PDB file of C-alpha atoms in Angstrom:
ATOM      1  CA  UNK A 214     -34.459  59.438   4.779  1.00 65.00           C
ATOM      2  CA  UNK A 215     -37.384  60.366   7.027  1.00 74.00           C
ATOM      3  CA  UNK A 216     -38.601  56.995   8.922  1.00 84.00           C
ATOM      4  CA  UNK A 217     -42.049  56.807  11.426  1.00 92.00           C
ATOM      5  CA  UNK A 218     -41.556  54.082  14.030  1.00 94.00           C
ATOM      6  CA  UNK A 219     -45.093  52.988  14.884  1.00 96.00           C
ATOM      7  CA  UNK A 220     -45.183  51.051  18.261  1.00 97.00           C
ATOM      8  CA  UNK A 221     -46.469  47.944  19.120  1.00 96.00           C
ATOM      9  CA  UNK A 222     -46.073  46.458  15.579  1.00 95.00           C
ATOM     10  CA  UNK A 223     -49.405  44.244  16.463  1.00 96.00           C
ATOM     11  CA  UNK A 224     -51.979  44.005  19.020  1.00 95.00           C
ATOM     12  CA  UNK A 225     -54.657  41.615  20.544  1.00 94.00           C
ATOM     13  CA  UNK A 226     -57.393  43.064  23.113  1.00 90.00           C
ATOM     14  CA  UNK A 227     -60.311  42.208  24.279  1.00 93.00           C
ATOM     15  CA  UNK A 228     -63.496  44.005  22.854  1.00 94.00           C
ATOM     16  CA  UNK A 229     -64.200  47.048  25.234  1.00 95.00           C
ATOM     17  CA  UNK A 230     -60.782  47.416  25.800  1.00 95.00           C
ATOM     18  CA  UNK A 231     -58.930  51.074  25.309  1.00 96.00           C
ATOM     19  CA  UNK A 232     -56.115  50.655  23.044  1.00 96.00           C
ATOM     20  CA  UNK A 233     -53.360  53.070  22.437  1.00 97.00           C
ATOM     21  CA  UNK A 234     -50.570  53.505  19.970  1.00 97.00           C
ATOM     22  CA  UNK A 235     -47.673  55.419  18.723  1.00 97.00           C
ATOM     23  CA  UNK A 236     -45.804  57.196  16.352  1.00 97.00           C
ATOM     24  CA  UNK A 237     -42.140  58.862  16.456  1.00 96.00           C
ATOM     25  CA  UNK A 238     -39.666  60.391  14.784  1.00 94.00           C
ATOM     26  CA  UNK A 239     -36.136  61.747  15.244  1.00 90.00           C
ATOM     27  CA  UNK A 240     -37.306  65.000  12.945  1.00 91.00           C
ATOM     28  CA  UNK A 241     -40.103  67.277  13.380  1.00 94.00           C
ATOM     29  CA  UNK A 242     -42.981  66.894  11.897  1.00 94.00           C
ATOM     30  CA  UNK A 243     -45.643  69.753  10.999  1.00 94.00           C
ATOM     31  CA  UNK A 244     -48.377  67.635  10.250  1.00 95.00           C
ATOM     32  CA  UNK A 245     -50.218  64.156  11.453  1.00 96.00           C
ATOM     33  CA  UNK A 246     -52.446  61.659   9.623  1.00 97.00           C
ATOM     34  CA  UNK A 247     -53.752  58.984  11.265  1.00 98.00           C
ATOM     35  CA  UNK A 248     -55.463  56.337   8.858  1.00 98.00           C
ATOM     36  CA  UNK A 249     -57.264  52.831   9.373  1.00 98.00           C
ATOM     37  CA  UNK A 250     -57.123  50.229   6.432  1.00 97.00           C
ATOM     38  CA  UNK A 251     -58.896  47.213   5.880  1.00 95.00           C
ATOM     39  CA  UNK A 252     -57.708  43.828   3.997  1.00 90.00           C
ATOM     40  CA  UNK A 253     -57.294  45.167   0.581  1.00 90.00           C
ATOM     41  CA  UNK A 254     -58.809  48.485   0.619  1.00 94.00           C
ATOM     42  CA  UNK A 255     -57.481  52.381   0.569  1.00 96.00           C
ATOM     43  CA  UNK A 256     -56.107  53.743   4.038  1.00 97.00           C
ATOM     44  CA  UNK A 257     -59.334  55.986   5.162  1.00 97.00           C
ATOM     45  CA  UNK A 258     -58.330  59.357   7.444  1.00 96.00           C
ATOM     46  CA  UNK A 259     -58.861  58.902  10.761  1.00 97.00           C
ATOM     47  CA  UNK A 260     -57.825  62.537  12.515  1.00 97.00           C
ATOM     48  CA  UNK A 261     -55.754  65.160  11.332  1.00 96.00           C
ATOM     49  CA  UNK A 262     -53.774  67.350  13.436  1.00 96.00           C
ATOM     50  CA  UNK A 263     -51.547  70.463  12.755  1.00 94.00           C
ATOM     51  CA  UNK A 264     -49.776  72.138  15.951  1.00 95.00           C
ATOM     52  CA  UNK A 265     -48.025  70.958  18.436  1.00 95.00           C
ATOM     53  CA  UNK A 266     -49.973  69.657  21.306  1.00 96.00           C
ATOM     54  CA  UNK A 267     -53.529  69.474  19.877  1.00 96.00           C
ATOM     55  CA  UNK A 268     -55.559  66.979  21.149  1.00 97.00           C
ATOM     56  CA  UNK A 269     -58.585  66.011  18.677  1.00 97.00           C
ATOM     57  CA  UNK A 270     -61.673  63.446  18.607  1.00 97.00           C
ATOM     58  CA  UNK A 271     -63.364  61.530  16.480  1.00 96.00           C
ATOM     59  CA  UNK A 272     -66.259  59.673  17.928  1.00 97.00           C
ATOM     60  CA  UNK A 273     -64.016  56.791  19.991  1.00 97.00           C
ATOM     61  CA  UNK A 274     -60.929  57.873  18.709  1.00 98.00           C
ATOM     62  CA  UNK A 275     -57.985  60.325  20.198  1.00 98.00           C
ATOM     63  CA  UNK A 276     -55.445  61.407  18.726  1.00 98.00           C
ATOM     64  CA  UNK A 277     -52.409  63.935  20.128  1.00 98.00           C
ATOM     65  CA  UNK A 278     -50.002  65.697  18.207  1.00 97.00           C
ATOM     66  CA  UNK A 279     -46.794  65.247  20.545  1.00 96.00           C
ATOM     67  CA  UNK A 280     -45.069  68.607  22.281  1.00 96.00           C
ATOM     68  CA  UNK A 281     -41.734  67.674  20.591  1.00 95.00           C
ATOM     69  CA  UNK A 282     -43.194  67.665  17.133  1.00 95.00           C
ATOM     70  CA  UNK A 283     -41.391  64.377  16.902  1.00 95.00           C
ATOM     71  CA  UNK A 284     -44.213  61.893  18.164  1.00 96.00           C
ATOM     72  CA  UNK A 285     -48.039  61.297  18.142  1.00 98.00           C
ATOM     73  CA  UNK A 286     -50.210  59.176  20.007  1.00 98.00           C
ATOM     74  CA  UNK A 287     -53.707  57.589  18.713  1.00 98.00           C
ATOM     75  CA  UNK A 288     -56.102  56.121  21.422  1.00 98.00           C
ATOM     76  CA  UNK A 289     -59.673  54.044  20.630  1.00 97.00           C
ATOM     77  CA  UNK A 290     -61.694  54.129  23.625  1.00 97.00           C
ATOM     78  CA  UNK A 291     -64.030  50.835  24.086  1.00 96.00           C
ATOM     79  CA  UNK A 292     -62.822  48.810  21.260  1.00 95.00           C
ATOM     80  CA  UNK A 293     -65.485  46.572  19.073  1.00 94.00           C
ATOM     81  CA  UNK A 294     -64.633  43.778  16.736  1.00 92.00           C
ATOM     82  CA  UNK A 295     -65.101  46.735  13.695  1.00 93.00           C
ATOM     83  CA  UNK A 296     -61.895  48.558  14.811  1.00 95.00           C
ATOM     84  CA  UNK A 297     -59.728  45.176  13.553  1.00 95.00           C
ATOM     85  CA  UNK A 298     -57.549  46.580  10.704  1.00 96.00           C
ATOM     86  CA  UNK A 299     -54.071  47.983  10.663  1.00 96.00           C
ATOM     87  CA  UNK A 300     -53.581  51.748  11.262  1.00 97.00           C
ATOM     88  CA  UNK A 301     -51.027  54.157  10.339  1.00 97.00           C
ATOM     89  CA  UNK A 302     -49.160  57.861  11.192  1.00 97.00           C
ATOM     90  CA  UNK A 303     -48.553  59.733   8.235  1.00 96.00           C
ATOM     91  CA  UNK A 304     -46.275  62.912   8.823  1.00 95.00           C
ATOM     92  CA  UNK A 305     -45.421  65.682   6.511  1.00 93.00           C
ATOM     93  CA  UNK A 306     -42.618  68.016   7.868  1.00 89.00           C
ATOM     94  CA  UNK A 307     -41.385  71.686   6.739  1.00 86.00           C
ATOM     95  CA  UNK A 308     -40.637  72.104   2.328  1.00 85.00           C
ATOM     96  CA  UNK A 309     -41.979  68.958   1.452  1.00 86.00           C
ATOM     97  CA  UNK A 310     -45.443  67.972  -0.483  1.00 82.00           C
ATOM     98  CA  UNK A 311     -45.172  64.715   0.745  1.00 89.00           C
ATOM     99  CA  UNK A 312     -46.669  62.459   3.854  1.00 93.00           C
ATOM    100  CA  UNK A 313     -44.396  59.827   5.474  1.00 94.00           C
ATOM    101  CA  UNK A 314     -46.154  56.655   6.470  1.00 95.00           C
ATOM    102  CA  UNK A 315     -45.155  54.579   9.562  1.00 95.00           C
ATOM    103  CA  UNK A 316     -44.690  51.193   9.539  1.00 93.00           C
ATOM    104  CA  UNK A 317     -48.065  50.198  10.998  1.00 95.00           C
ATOM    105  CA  UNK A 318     -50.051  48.369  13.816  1.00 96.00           C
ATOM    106  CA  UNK A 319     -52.226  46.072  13.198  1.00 96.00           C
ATOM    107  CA  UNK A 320     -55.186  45.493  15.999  1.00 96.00           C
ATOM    108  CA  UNK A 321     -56.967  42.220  16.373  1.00 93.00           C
ATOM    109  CA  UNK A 322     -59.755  42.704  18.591  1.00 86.00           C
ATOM    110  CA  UNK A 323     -61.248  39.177  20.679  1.00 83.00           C
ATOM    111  CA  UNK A 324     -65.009  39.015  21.047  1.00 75.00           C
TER     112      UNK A 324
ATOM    113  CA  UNK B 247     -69.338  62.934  -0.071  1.00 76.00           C
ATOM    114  CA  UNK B 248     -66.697  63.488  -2.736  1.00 83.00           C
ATOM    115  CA  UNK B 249     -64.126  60.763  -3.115  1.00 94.00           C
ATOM    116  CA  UNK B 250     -61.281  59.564  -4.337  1.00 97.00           C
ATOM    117  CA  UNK B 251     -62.046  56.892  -7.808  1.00 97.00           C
ATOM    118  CA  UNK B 252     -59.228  54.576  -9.200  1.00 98.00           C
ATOM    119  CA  UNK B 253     -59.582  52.288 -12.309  1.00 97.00           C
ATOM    120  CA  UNK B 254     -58.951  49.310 -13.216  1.00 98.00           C
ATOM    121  CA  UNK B 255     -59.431  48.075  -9.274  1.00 97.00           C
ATOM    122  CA  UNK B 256     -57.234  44.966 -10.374  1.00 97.00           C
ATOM    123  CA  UNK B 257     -54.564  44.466 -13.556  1.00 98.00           C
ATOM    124  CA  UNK B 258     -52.699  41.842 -14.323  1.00 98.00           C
ATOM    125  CA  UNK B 259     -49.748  42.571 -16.967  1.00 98.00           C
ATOM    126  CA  UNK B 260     -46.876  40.852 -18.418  1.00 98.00           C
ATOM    127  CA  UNK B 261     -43.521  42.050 -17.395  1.00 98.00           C
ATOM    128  CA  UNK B 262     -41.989  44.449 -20.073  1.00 98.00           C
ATOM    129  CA  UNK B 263     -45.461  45.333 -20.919  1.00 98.00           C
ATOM    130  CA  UNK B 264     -47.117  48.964 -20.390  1.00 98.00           C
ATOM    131  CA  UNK B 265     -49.502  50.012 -18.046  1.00 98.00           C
ATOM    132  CA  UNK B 266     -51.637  53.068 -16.929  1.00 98.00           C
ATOM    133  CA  UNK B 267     -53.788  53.281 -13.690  1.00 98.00           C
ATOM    134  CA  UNK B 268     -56.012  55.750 -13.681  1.00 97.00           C
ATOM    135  CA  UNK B 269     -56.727  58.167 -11.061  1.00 97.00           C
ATOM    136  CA  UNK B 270     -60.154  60.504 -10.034  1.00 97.00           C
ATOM    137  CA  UNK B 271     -59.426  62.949  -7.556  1.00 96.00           C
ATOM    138  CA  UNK B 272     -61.994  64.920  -5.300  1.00 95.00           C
ATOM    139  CA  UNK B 273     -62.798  68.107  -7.723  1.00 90.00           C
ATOM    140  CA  UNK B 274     -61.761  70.871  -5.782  1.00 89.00           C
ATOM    141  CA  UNK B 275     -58.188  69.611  -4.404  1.00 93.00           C
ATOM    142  CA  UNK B 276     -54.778  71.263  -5.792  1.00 90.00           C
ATOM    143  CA  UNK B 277     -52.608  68.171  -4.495  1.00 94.00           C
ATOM    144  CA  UNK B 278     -52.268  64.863  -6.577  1.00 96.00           C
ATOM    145  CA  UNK B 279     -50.395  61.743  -5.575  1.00 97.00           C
ATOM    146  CA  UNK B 280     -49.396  58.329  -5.878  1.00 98.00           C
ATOM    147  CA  UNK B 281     -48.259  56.278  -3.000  1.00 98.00           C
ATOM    148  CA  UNK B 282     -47.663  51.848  -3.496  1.00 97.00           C
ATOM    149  CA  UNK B 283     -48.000  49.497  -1.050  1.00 97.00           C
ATOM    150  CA  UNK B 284     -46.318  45.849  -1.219  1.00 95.00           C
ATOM    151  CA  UNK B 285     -48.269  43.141   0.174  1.00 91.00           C
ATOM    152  CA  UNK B 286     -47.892  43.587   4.003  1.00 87.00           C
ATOM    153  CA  UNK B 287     -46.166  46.407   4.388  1.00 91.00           C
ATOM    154  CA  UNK B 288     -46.271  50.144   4.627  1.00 91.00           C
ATOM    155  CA  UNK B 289     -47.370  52.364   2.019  1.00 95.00           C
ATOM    156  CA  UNK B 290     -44.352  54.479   0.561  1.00 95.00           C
ATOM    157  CA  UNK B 291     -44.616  57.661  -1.238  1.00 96.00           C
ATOM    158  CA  UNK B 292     -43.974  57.815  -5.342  1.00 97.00           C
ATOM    159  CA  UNK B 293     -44.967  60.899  -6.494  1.00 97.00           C
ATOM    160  CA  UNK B 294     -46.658  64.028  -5.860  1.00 96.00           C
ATOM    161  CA  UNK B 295     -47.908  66.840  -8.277  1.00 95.00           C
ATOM    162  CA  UNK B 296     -49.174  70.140  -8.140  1.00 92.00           C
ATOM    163  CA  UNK B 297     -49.608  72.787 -10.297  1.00 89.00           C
ATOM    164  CA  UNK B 298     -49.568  70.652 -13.596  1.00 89.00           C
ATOM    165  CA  UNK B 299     -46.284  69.900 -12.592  1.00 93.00           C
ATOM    166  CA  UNK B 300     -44.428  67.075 -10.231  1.00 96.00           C
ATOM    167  CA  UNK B 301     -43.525  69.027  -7.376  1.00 94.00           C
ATOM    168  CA  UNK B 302     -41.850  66.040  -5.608  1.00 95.00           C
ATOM    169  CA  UNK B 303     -40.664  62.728  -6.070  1.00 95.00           C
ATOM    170  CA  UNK B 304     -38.950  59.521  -4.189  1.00 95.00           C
ATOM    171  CA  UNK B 305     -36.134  56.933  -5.577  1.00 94.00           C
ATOM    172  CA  UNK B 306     -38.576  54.733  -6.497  1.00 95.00           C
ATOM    173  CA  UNK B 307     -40.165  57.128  -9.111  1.00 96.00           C
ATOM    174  CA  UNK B 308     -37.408  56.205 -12.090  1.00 94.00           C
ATOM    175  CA  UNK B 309     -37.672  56.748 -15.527  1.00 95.00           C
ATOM    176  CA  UNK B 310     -40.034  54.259 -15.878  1.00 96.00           C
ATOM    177  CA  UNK B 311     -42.513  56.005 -14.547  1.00 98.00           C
ATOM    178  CA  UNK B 312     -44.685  59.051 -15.576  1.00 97.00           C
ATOM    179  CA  UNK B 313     -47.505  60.856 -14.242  1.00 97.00           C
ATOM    180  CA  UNK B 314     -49.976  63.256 -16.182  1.00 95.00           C
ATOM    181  CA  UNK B 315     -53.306  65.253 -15.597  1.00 92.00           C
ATOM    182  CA  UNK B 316     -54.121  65.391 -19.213  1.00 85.00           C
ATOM    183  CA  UNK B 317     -57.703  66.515 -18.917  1.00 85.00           C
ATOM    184  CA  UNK B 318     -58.337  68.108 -15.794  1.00 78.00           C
ATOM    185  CA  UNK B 319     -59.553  65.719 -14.096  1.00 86.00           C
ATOM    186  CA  UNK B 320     -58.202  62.237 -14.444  1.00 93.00           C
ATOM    187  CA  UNK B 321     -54.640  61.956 -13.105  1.00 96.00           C
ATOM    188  CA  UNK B 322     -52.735  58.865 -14.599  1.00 97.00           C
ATOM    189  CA  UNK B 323     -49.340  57.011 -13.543  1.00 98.00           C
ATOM    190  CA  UNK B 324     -47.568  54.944 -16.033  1.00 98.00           C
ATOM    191  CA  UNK B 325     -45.325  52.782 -16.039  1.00 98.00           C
ATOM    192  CA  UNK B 326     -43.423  52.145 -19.302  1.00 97.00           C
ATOM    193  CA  UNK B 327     -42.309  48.450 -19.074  1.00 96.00           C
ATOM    194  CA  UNK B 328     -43.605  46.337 -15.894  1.00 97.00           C
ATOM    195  CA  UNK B 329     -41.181  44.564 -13.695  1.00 97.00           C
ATOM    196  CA  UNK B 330     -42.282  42.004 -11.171  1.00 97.00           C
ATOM    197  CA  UNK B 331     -40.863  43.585  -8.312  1.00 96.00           C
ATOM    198  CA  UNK B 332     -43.517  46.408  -9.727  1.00 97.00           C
ATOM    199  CA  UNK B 333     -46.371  44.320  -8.327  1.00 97.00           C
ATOM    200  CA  UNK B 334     -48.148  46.259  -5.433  1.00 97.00           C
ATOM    201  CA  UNK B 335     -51.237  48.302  -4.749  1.00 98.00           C
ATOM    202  CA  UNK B 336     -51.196  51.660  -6.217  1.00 98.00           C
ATOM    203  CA  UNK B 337     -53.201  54.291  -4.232  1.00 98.00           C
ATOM    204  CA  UNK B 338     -53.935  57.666  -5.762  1.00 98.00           C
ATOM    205  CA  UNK B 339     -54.352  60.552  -3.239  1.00 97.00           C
ATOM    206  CA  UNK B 340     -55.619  63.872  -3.180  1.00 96.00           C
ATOM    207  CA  UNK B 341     -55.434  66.659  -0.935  1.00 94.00           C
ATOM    208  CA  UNK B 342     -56.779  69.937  -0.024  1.00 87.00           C
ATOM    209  CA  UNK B 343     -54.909  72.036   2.802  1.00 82.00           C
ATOM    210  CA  UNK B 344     -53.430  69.627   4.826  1.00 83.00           C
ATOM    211  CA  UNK B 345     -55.715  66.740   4.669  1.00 91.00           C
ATOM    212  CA  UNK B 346     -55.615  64.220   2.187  1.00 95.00           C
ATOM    213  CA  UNK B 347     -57.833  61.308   0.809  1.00 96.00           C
ATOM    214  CA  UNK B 348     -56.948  58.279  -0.360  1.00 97.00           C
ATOM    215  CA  UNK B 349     -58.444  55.991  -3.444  1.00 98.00           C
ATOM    216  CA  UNK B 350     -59.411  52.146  -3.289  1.00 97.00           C
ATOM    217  CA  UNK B 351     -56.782  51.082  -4.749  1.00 98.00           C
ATOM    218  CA  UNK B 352     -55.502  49.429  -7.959  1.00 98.00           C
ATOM    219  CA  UNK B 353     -54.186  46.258  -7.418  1.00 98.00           C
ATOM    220  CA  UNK B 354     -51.060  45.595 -10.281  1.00 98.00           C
ATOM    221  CA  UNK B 355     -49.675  41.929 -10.542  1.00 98.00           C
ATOM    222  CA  UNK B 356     -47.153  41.518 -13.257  1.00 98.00           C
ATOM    223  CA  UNK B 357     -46.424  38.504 -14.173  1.00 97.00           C
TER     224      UNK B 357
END
């Protein structure tokens, strides 16, 4: 089936710090979630994005849908201790209902 | 801001038993899911419905399982007779175009 390779798997930065992260696939994707969840909570949306190439914001976040269709990139400018958690790319792809969830990265972020 | 609700937030069953999580979504949204997440991994995709109807679902979504919207607004999962390998956090989802929300959270432990 359909797998999203987030990369790195887990991260440690220092508060301030940019942080980026990925997603890819070997299929094409139409559509990208990007989520953040805490310890034992819901994932909450992050950015959305729909065609190839968009770039979109949210506050200190970044997000890129990739030119292949097949990857995605999410950036958090300045990092503070409140961006600890572990996010994750959801994709949905052509005749399909569903999202596909990558596998995660978790961010610890040092005072 | 409308939301995603999910009740009970925690249930503990006996395996073989029957359970039903219940499920709120945001009033105007067409799309209805429900994705589970084993402790400390990625959250994987059950079921989605649409139209009064399941429109898609994964190898994990057996017979044992059933979803219904039996009032118009609740949207329930059930699972006919708990396993342990059943324990996990269910999250219900919702969606409207492309975007979609996710609940707290029900956290089953069978035991």
């Amino acid at each position: 089936g359909q797998q999203l390779n987030q990369s790195p798997q887990s991260m440690f930065i220092q508060e301030g710090e940019d942080v980026s992260m990925n997603c890819t696939s070997s299929s094409i994707f139409n559509t990208w979630l990007w989520y953040k969840q805490d310890p034992g909570e819901g994932p909450v949306l992050l950015i959305a994005l729909y065609k190839a190439g968009e770039l979109t914001s949210n506050g200190r976040l970044t997000a890129q849908f990739g030119i292949t269709r097949k990857d995605s990139f999410l950036n958090i400018s300045a990092s503070i201790p409140s961006d600890v958690g572990i996010y994750f790319c959801a994709g949905s792809y052509s005749g399909t209902y569903k999202y596909i969830f990558g596998t995660g990265t978790r961010l610890k972020v040092l005072a | 801001e409308p939301e995603v609700t999910q009740t009970p937030s925690h249930q503990v069953t006996q395996m073989g038993q029957e359970v039903i999580l219940r499920c709120v979504p945001i009033s105007n949204h067409l799309y209805f899911y429900w994705y589970r997440q084993i402790l400390g991994q990625k959250v994987e995709f059950l079921v989605s419905f649409y139209n009064n109807e399941i429109s898609e679902k994964s190898e994990i979504f057996d017979d044992q399982f059933s979803v219904e919207r039996p009032d118009g607004s609740n949207f329930t999962l059930k699972i006919r007779s708990t396993k342990l390998e059943d324990s996990a956090m269910y999250f219900c989802a919702s969606r409207d175009r492309y975007e979609q929300y996710f609940g707290p959270g029900t956290r089953l432990t069978v035991t």
